[in-house]
CSV table of C-alpha atoms and ligand atoms in Angstrom, one decimal:
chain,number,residue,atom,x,y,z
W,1,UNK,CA,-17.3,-36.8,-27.8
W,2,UNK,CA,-16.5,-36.6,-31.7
W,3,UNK,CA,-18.7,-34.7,-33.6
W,4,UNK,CA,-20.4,-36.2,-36.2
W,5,UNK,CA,-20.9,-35.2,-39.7
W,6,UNK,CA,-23.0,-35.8,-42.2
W,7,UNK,CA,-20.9,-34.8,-45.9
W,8,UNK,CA,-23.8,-35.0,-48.6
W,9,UNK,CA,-21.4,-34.9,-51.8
W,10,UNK,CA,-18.8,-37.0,-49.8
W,11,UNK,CA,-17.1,-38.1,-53.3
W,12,UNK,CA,-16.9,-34.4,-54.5
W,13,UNK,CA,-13.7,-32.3,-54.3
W,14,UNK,CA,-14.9,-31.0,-51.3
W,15,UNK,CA,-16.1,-34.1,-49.6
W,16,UNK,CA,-12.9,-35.9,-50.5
W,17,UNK,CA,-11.2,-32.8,-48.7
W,18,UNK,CA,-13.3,-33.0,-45.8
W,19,UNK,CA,-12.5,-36.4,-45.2
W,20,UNK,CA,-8.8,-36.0,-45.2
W,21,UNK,CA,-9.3,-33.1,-42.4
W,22,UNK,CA,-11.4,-35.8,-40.5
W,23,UNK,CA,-8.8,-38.2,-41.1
W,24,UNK,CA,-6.5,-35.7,-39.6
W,25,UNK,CA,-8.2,-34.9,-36.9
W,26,UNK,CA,-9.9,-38.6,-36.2
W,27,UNK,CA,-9.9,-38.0,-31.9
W,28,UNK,CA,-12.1,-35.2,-32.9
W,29,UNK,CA,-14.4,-35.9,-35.8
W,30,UNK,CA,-16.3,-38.8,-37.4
W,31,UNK,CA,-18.0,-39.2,-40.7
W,32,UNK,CA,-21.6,-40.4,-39.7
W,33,UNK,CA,-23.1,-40.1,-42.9
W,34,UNK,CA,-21.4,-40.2,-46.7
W,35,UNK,CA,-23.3,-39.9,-49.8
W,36,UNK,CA,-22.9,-39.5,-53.7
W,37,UNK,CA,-24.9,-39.3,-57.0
W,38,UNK,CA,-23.1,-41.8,-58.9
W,39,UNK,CA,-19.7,-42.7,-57.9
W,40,UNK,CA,-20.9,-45.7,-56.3
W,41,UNK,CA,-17.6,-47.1,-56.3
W,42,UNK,CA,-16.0,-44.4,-54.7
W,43,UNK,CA,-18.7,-44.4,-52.0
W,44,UNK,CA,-18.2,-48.0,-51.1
W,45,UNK,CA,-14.6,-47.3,-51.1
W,46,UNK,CA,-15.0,-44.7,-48.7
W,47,UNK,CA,-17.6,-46.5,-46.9
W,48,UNK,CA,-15.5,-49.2,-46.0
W,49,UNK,CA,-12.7,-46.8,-44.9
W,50,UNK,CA,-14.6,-44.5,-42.7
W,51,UNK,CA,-17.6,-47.1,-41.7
W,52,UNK,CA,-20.2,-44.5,-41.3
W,53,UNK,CA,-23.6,-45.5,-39.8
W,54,UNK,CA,-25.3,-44.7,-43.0
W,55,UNK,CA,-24.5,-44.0,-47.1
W,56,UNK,CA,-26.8,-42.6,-49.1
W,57,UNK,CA,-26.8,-43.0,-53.5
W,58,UNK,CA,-28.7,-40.4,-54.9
W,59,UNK,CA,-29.2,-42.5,-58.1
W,60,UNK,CA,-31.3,-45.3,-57.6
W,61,UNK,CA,-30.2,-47.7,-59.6
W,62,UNK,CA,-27.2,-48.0,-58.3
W,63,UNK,CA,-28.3,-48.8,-54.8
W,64,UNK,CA,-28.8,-52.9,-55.1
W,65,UNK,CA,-24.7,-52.5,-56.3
W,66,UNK,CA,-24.2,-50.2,-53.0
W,67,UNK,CA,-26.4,-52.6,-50.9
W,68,UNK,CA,-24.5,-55.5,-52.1
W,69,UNK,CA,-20.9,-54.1,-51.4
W,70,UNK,CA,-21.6,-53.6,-47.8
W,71,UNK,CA,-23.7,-55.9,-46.9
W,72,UNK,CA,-21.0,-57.1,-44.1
W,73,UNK,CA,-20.5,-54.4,-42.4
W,74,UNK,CA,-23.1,-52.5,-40.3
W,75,UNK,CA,-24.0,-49.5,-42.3
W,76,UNK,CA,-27.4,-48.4,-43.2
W,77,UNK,CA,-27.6,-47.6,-47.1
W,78,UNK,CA,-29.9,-45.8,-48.3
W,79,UNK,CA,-30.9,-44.1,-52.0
W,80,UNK,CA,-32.6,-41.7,-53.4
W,81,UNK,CA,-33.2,-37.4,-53.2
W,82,UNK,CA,-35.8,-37.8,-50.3
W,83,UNK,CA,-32.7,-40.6,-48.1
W,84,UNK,CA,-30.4,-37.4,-48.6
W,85,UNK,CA,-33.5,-34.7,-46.7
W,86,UNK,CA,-34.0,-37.9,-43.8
W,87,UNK,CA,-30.2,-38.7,-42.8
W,88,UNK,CA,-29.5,-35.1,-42.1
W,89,UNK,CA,-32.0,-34.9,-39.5
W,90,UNK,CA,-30.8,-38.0,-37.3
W,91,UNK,CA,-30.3,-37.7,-33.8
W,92,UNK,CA,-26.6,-38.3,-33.4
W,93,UNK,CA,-25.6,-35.3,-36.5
W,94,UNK,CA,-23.9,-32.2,-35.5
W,95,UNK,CA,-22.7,-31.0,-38.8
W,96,UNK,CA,-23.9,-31.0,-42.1
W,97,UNK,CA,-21.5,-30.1,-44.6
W,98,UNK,CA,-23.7,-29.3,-47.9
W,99,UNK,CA,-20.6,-30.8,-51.0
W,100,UNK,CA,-23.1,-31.5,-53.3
W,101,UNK,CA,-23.3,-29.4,-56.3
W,102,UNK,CA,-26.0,-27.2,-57.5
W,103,UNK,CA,-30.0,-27.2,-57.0
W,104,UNK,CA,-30.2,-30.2,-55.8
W,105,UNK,CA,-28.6,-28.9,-52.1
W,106,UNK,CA,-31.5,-27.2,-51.3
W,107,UNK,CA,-34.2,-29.3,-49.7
W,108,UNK,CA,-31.4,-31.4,-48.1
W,109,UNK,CA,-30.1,-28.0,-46.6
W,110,UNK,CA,-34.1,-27.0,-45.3
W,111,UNK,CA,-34.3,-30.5,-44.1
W,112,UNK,CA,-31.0,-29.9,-42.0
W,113,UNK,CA,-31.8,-26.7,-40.7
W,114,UNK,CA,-35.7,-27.8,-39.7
W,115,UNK,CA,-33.6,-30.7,-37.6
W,116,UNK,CA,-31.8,-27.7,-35.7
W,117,UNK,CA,-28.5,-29.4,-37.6
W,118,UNK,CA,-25.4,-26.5,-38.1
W,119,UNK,CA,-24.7,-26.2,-41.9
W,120,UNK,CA,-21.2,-26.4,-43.1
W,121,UNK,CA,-22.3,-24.5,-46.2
W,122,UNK,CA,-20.5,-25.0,-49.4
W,123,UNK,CA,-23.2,-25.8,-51.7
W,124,UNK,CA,-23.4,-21.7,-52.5
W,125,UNK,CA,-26.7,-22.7,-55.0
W,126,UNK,CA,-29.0,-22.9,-52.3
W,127,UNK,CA,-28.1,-19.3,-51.6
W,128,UNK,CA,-28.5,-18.1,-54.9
W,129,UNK,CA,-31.5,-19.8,-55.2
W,130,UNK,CA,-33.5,-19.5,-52.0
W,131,UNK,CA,-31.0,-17.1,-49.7
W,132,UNK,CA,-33.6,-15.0,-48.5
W,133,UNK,CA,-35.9,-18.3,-47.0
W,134,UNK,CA,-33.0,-20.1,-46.0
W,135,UNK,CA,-31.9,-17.1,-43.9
W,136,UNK,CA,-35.6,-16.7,-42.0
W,137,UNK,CA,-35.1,-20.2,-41.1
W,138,UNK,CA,-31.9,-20.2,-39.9
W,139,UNK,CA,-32.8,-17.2,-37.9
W,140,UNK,CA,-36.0,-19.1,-36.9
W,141,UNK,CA,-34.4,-22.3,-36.0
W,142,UNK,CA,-31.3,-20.5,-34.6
W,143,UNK,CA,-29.1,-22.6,-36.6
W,144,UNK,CA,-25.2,-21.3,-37.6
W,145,UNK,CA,-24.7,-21.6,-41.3
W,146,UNK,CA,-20.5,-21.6,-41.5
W,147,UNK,CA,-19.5,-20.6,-44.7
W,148,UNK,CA,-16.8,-22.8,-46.4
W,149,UNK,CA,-16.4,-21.2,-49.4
W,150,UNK,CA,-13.1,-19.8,-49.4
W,151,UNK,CA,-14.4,-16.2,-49.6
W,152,UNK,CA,-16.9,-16.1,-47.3
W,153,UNK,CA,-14.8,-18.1,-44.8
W,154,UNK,CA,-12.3,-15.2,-45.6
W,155,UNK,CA,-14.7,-12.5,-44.7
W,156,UNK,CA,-16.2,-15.2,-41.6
W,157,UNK,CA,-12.9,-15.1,-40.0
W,158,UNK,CA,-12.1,-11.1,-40.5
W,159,UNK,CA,-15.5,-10.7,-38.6
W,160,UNK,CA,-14.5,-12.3,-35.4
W,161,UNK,CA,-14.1,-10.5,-32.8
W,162,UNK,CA,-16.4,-8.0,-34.9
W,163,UNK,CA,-19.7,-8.2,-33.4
W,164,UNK,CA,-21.7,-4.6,-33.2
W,165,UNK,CA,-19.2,-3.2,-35.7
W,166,UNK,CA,-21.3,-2.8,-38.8
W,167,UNK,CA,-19.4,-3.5,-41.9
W,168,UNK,CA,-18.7,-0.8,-44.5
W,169,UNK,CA,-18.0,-2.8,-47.3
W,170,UNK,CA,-17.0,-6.4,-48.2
W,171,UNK,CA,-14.4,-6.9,-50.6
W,172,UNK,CA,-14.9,-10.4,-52.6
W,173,UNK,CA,-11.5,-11.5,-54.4
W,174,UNK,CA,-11.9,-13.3,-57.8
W,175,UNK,CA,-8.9,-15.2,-59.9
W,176,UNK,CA,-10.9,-13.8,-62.6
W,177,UNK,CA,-10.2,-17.6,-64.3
W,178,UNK,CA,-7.8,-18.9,-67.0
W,179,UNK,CA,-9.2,-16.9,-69.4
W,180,UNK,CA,-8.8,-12.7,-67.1
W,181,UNK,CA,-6.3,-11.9,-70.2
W,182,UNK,CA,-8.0,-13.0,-73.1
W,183,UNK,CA,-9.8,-10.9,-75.7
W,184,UNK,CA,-13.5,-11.4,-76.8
W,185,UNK,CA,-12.2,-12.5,-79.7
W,186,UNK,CA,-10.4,-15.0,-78.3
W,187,UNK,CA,-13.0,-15.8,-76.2
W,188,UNK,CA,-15.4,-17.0,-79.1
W,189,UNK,CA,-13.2,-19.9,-79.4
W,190,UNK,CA,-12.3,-21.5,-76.0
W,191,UNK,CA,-12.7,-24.7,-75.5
W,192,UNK,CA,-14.2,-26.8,-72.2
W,193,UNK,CA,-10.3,-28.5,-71.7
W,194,UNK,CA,-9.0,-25.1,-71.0
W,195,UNK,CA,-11.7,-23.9,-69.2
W,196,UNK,CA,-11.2,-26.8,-67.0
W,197,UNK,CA,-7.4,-25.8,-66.3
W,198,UNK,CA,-8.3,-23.2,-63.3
W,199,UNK,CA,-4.9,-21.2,-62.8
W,200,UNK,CA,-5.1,-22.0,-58.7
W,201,UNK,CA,-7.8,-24.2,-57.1
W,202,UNK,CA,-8.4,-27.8,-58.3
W,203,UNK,CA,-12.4,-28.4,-57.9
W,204,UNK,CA,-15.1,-29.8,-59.5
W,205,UNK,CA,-16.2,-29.0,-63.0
W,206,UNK,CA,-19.3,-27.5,-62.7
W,207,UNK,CA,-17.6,-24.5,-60.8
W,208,UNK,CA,-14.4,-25.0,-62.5
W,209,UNK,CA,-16.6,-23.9,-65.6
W,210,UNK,CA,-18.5,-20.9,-63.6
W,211,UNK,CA,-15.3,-19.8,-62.7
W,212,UNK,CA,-14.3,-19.6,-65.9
W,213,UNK,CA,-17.1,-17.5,-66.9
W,214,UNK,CA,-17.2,-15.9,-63.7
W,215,UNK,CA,-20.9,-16.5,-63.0
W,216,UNK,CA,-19.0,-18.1,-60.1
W,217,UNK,CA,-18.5,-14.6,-58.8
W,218,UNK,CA,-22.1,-13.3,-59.4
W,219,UNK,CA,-23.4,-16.4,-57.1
W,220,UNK,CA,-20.7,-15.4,-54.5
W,221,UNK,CA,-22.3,-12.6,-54.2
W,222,UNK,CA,-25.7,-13.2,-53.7
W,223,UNK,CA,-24.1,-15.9,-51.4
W,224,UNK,CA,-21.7,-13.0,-49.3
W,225,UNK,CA,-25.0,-10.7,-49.2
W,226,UNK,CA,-27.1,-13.4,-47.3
W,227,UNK,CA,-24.5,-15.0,-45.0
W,228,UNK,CA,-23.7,-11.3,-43.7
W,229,UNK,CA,-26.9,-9.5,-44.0
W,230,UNK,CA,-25.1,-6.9,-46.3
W,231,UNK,CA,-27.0,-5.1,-49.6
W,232,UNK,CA,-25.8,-6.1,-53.0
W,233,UNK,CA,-23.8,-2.2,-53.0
W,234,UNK,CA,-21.7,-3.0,-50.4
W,235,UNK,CA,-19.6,-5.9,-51.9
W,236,UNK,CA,-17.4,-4.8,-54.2
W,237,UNK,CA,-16.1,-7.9,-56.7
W,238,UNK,CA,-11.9,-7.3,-57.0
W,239,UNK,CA,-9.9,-9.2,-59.1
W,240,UNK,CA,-6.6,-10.4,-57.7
W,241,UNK,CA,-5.2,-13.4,-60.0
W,242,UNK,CA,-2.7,-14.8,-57.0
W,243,UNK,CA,-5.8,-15.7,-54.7
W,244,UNK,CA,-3.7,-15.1,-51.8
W,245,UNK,CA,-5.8,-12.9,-50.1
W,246,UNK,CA,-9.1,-14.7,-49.9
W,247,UNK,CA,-11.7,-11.8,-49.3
W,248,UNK,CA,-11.2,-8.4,-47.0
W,249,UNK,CA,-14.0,-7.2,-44.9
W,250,UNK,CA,-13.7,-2.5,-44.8
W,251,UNK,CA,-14.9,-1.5,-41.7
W,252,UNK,CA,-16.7,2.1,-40.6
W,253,UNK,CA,-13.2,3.7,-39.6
W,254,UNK,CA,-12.0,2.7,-43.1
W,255,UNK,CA,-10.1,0.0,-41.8
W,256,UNK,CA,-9.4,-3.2,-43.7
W,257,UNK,CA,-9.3,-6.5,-42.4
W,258,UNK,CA,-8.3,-9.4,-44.7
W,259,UNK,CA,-7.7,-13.2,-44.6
W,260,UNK,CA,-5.2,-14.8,-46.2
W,261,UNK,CA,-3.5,-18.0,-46.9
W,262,UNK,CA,-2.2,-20.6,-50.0
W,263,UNK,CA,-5.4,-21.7,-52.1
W,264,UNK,CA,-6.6,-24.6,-50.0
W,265,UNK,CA,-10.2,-25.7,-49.6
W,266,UNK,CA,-9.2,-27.9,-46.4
W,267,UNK,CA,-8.2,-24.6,-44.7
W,268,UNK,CA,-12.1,-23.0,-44.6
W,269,UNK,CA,-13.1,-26.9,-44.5
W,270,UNK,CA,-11.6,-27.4,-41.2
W,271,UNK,CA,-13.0,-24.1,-39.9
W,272,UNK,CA,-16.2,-24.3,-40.2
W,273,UNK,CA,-16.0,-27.7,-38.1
W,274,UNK,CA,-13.4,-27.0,-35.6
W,275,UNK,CA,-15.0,-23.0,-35.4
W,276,UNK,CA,-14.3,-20.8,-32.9
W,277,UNK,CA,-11.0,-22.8,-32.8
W,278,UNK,CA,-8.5,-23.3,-34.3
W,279,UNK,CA,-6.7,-26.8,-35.2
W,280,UNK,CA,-2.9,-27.5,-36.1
W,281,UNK,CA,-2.6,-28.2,-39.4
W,282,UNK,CA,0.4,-29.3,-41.8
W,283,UNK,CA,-1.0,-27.7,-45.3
W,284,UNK,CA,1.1,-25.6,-47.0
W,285,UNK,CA,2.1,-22.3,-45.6
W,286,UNK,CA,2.8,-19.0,-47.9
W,287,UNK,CA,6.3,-18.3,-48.2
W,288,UNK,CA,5.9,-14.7,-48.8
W,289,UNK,CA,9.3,-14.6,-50.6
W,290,UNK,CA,8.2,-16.7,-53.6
W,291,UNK,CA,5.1,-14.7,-53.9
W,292,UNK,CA,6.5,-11.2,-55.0
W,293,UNK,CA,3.3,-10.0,-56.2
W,294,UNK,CA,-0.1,-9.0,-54.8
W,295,UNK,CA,-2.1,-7.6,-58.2
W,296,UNK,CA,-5.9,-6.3,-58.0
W,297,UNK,CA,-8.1,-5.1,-61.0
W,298,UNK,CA,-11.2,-4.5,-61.4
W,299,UNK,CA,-14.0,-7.4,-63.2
W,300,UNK,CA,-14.3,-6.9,-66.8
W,301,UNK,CA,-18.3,-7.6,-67.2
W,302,UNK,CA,-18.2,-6.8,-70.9
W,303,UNK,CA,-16.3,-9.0,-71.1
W,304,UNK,CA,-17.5,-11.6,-68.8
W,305,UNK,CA,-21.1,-11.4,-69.1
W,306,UNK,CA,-22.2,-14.3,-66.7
W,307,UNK,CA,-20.9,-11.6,-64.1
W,308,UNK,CA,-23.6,-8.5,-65.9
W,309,UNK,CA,-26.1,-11.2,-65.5
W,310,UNK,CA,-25.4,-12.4,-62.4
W,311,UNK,CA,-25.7,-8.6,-61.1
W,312,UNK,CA,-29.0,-8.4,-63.1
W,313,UNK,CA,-30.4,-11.0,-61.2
W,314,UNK,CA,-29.4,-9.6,-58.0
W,315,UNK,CA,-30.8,-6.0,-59.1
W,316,UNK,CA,-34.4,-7.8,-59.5
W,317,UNK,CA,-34.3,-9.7,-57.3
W,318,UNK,CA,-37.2,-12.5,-56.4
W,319,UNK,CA,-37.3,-15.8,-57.6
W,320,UNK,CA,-34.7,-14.3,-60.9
W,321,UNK,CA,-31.4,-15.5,-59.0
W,322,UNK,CA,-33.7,-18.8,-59.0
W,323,UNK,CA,-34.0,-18.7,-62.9
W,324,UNK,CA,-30.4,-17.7,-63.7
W,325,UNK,CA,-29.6,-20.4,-61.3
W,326,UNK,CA,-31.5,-23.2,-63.2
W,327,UNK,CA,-30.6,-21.7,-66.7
W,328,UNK,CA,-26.7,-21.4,-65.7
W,329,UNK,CA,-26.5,-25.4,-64.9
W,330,UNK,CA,-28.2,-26.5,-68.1
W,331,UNK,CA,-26.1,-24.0,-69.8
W,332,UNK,CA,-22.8,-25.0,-67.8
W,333,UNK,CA,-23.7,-29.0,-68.4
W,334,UNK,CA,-24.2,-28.0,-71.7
W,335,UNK,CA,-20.8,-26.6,-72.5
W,336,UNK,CA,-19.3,-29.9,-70.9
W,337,UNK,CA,-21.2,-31.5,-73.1
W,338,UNK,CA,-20.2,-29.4,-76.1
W,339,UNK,CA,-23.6,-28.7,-76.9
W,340,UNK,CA,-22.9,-24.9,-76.6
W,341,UNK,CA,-20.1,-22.8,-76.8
W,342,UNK,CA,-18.4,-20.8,-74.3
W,343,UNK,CA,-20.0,-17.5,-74.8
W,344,UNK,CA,-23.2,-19.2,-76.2
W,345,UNK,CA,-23.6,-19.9,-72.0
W,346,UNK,CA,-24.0,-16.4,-71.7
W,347,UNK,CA,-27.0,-16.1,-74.7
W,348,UNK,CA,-28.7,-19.2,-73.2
W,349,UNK,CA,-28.8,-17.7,-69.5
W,350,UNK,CA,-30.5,-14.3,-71.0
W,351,UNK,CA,-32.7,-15.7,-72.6
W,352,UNK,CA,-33.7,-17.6,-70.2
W,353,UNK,CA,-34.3,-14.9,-67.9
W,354,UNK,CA,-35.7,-12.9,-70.0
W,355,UNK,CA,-38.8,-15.7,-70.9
W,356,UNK,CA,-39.4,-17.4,-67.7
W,357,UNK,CA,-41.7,-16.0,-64.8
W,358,UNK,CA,-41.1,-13.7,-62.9
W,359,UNK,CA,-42.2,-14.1,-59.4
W,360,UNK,CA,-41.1,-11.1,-57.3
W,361,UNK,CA,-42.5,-12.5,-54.1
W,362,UNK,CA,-41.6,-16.6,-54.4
W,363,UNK,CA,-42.5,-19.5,-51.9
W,364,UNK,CA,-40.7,-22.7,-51.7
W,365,UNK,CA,-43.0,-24.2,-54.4
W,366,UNK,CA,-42.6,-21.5,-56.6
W,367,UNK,CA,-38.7,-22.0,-56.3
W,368,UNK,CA,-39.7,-25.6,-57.6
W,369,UNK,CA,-41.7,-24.9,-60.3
W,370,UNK,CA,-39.0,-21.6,-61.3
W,371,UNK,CA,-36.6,-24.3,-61.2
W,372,UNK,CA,-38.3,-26.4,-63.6
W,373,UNK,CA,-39.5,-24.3,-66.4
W,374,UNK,CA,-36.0,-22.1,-66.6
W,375,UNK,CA,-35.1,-25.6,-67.0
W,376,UNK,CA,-37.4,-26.3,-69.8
W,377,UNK,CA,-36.5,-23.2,-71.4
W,378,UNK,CA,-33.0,-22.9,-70.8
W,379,UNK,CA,-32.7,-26.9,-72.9
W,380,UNK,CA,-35.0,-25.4,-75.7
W,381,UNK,CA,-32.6,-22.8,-76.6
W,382,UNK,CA,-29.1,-25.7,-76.8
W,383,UNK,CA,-29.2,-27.7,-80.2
W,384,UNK,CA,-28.5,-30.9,-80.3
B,401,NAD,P1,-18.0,-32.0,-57.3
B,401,NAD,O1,-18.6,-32.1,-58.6
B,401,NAD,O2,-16.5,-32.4,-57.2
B,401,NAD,O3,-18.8,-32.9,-56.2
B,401,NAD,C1,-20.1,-32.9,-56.1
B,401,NAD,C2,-20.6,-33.9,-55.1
B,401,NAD,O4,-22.1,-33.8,-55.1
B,401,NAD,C3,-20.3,-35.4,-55.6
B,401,NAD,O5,-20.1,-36.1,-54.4
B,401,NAD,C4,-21.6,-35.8,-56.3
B,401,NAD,O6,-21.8,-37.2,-56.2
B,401,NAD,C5,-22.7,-35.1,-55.5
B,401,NAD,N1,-23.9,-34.7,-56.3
B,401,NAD,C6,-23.9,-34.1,-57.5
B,401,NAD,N2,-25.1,-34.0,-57.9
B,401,NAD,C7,-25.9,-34.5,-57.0
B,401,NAD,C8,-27.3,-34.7,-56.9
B,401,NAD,N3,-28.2,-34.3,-57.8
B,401,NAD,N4,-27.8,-35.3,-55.7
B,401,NAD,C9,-27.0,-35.7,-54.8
B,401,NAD,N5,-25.6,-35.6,-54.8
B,401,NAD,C10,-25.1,-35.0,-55.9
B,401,NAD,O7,-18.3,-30.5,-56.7
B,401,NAD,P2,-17.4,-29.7,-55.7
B,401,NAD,O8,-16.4,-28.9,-56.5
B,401,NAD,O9,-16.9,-30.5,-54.6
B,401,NAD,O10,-18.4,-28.6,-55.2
B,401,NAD,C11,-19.5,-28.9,-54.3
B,401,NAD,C12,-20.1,-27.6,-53.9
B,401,NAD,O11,-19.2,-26.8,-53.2
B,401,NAD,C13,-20.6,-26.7,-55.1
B,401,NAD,O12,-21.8,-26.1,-54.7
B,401,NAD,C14,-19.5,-25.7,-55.2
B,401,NAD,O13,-20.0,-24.5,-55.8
B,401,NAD,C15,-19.0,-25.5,-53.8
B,401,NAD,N6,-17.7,-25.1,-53.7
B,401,NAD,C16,-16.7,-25.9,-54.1
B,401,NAD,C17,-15.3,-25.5,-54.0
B,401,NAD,C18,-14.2,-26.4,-54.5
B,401,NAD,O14,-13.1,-26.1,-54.2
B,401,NAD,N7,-14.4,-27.5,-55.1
B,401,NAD,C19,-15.0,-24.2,-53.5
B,401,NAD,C20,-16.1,-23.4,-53.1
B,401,NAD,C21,-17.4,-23.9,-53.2
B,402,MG,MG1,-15.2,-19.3,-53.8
């Protein structure tokens, strides 16, 4: 039997990836479900390649154009954010792989893990927002969440073969962006075209741009600390601009145990579906000759303040990884938008945090309403 997945974000860097390993490995996976925000054309091309047995638009008004497009073959479309919470839970799923981007991956996620559906987890927001209630319900519904982020797939893979050796420390490998050599000064006037050329991975824009500002690492850590049940202190964030080695998991004997490989999402992509085996692949393999180099340093967070934000959050902890969450996406959208400038991302998120409520105890409502008025605030402070 093939497994089935369900890819929310199917037309995301991610999804797209996803569906060449399922391509690849057609006699062992299917895409069951695809779905987008508002590539509709992309969906219905992928629809038609991969007939799935449902599609799902996020943006409504695009569905009579979806509807339309397919109408002869036998697929089930669907639109809307509550169609994304309901396909996840059919019968016939045995994967979800969470591609979409930011916020909006968390009650699709819940809905998932409620239908005792595995998560192939890439959509690190819902961590950083809710990690704490997403891990009591994937204990309570004893549901695997398999890390595809490159890092935590890193430090997944060190781990097997690990179990009832605690781990000492984890050590979380950064590129530290396009902009690890440049001066504050230089900083003040970056623009969003370089900070869309990332030096090794090729992925979407919104963490293109947190990479950049390395708020990208901040979340990767509050994502590392709920995936692996470690505390904030034992995850050490090390700059190494090759991204070779993808993250290193220290053990209690002071050994180190590290996972590496060229920068290639399809690699953790295909491991989290085809885990605890292993599939032949034909990506690119290092050719440690050409590579001369390993370099490590440590983050600048003067420098990058995202990163001193991100760490704020996680030292108070509650619903304020919630707020700097919300605030970072308006703030990031922003910048893409030129509404703000590169540090001014940084001056938005702080403020941000330091107006909205602090909850230190939330619920799943309160991570709605946090959401919402961090929001609110976060907009006030970007002129038009
Ligand atoms: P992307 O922007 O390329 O794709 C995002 C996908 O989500 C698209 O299919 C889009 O249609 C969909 N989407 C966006 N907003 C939506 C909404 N409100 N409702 C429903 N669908 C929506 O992003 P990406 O780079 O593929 O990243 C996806 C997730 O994976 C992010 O959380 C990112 O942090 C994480 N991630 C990505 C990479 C990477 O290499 N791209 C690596 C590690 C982690
Ligand atoms: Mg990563």
């Amino acid at each position: 039997m093939k497994k089935k997945i369900a890819i929310l974000g199917s037309t995301g860097s991610i999804g797209t990836q996803a569906l060449q390993v399922i391509e690849e490995h057609s006699d062992l996976y299917e895409a069951y479900v695809l779905t987008a925000n508002h590539q509709v054309d992309k969906l219905i091309a992928q629809a038609r390649k991969f007939c799935p047995e449902a599609v799902v638009i996020a943006d409504e008004s695009l569905y009579p154009k979806l509807q339309e497009a397919l109408a002869d073959l036998p697929i089930k479309v669907y639109c809307g954010a509550e169609a994304l919470c309901q396909v996840v839970t059919e019968d016939p799923v045995d994967i979800v792989l969470t591609a979409l981007v930011g916020f909006a991956g968390l009650r699709p996620t819940i809905s998932a893990i409620r239908a005792h559906k595995p998560i192939a987890l890439a959509n690190k927001e819902t961590l950083v927002v809710a990690g704490e209630l997403i891990d009591a319900l994937a204990a309570e519904y004893n549901v695997p969440i398999l890390p595809v982020d490159s890092e935590h797939s890193a430090i997944f893979q060190c781990l097997v073969g690990e179990i009832g050796n605690p781990i000492e420390k984890i050590l979380l490998t950064a590129s530290g962006g396009p902009f690890r050599t440049f001066t504050k000064e230089q900083l003040t006037q970056v623009t969003k075209e370089q900070a869309l050329k990332h030096p090794n991975w090729s992925m979407g824009a919104k963490i293109t741009i947190d990479s950049a500002s390395m708020m990208n690492k901040g979340f990767e850590v509050m994502e590392a600390r709920w995936l692996f049940g470690v505390k904030p202190e034992q995850i050490e964030v090390l700059v190494h601009p090759q991204s070779i080695i993808h993250s290193a998991v220290q053990f209690e004997d002071g050994a180190i145990k590290a996972q590496l490989g060229m920068p290639d999402m399809r690699i953790p992509i295909q491991y989290a579906f085809s885990y605890p085996d292993r599939l032949r692949s034909d990506f690119p393999r290092i050719d440690f000759g050409l590579c001369r180099q390993l370099t490590f340093e440590h983050p600048d967070t003067e420098k990058f303040r995202n990163l001193a934000l991100a760490f704020e959050a996680i030292r108070r902890g509650g619903n304020m990884p919630c707020i700097i969450n919300a605030a970072n996406e308006i703030a990031n959208a922003a910048f893409l938008h030129d509404e703000v400038s590169f540090l001014g991302m940084s001056d938005v998120i702080e403020q941000t945090m330091q107006q909205a409520s602090f909850i230190q105890k939330p619920t799943f409502d309160d991570y709605m309403e946090t959401d919402r008025e961090a929001r609110r605030i976060a907009q006030s402070f970007i002129k038009k």
